[in-house]
Coordinates of C-alpha atoms in Angstrom, one line a residue:
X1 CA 105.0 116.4 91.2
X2 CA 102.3 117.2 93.4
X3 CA 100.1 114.8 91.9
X4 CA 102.3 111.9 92.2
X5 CA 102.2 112.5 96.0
X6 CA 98.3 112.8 96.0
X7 CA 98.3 109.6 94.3
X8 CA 101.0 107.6 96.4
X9 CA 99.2 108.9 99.9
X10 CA 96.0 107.9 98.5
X11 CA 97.4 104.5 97.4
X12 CA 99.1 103.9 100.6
X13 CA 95.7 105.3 103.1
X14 CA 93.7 102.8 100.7
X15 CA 96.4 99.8 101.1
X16 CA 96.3 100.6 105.0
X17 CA 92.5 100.5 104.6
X18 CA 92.2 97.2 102.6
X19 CA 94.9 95.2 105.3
X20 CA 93.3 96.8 108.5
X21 CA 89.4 95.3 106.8
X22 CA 91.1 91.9 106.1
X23 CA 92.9 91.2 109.5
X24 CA 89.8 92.3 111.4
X25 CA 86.8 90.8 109.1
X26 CA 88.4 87.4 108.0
X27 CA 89.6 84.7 110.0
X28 CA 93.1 82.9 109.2
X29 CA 91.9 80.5 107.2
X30 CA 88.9 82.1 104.7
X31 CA 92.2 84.7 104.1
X32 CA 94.3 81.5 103.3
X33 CA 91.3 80.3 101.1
X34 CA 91.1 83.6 99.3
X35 CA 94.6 84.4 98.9
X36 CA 96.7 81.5 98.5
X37 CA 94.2 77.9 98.0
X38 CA 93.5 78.0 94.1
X39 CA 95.7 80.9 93.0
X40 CA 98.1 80.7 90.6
X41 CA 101.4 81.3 91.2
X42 CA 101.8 84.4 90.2
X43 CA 98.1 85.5 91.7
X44 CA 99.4 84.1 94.9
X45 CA 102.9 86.2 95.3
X46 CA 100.9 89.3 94.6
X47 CA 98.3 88.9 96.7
X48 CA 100.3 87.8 99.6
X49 CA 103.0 90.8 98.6
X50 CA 99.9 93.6 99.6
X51 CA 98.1 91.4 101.9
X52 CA 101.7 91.3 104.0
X53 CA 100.5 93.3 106.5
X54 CA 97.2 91.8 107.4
X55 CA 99.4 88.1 107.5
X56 CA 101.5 89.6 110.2
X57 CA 98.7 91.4 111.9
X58 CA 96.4 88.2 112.0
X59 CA 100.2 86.3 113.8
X60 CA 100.3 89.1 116.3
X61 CA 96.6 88.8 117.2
X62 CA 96.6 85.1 117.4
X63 CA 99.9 85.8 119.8
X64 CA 98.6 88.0 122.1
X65 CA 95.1 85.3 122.5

């Protein structure tokens, strides 16, 4: 039991990790390249279903500008 909460803390600290380096290293459109231009559709739901918070964190910051 312990293990499986390692494991889900660790994937979520890593998941935090990967949407905080996308929203601040890529700009709107080399994410849209990479995520949804050329994907299939599959590729494309899953990607965008991780990548959710870095979507609505790149809106915000585009907002606030």
């Amino acid at each position: 039991m312990i293990f499986c909460k390692i494991v889900l803390w660790l994937f979520i600290a890593l998941w935090t990790v990967a949407n905080a380096y996308e929203t601040y290293s890529k700009s709107g459109k080399e994410m849209y390249d990479e995520l949804v231009a050329g994907q299939c559709l599959v590729g494309m739901v899953a990607a965008n279903a991780f990548y959710a918070p870095a979507w609505l964190l790149k809106g915000i910051k585009a907002l606030i500008k």
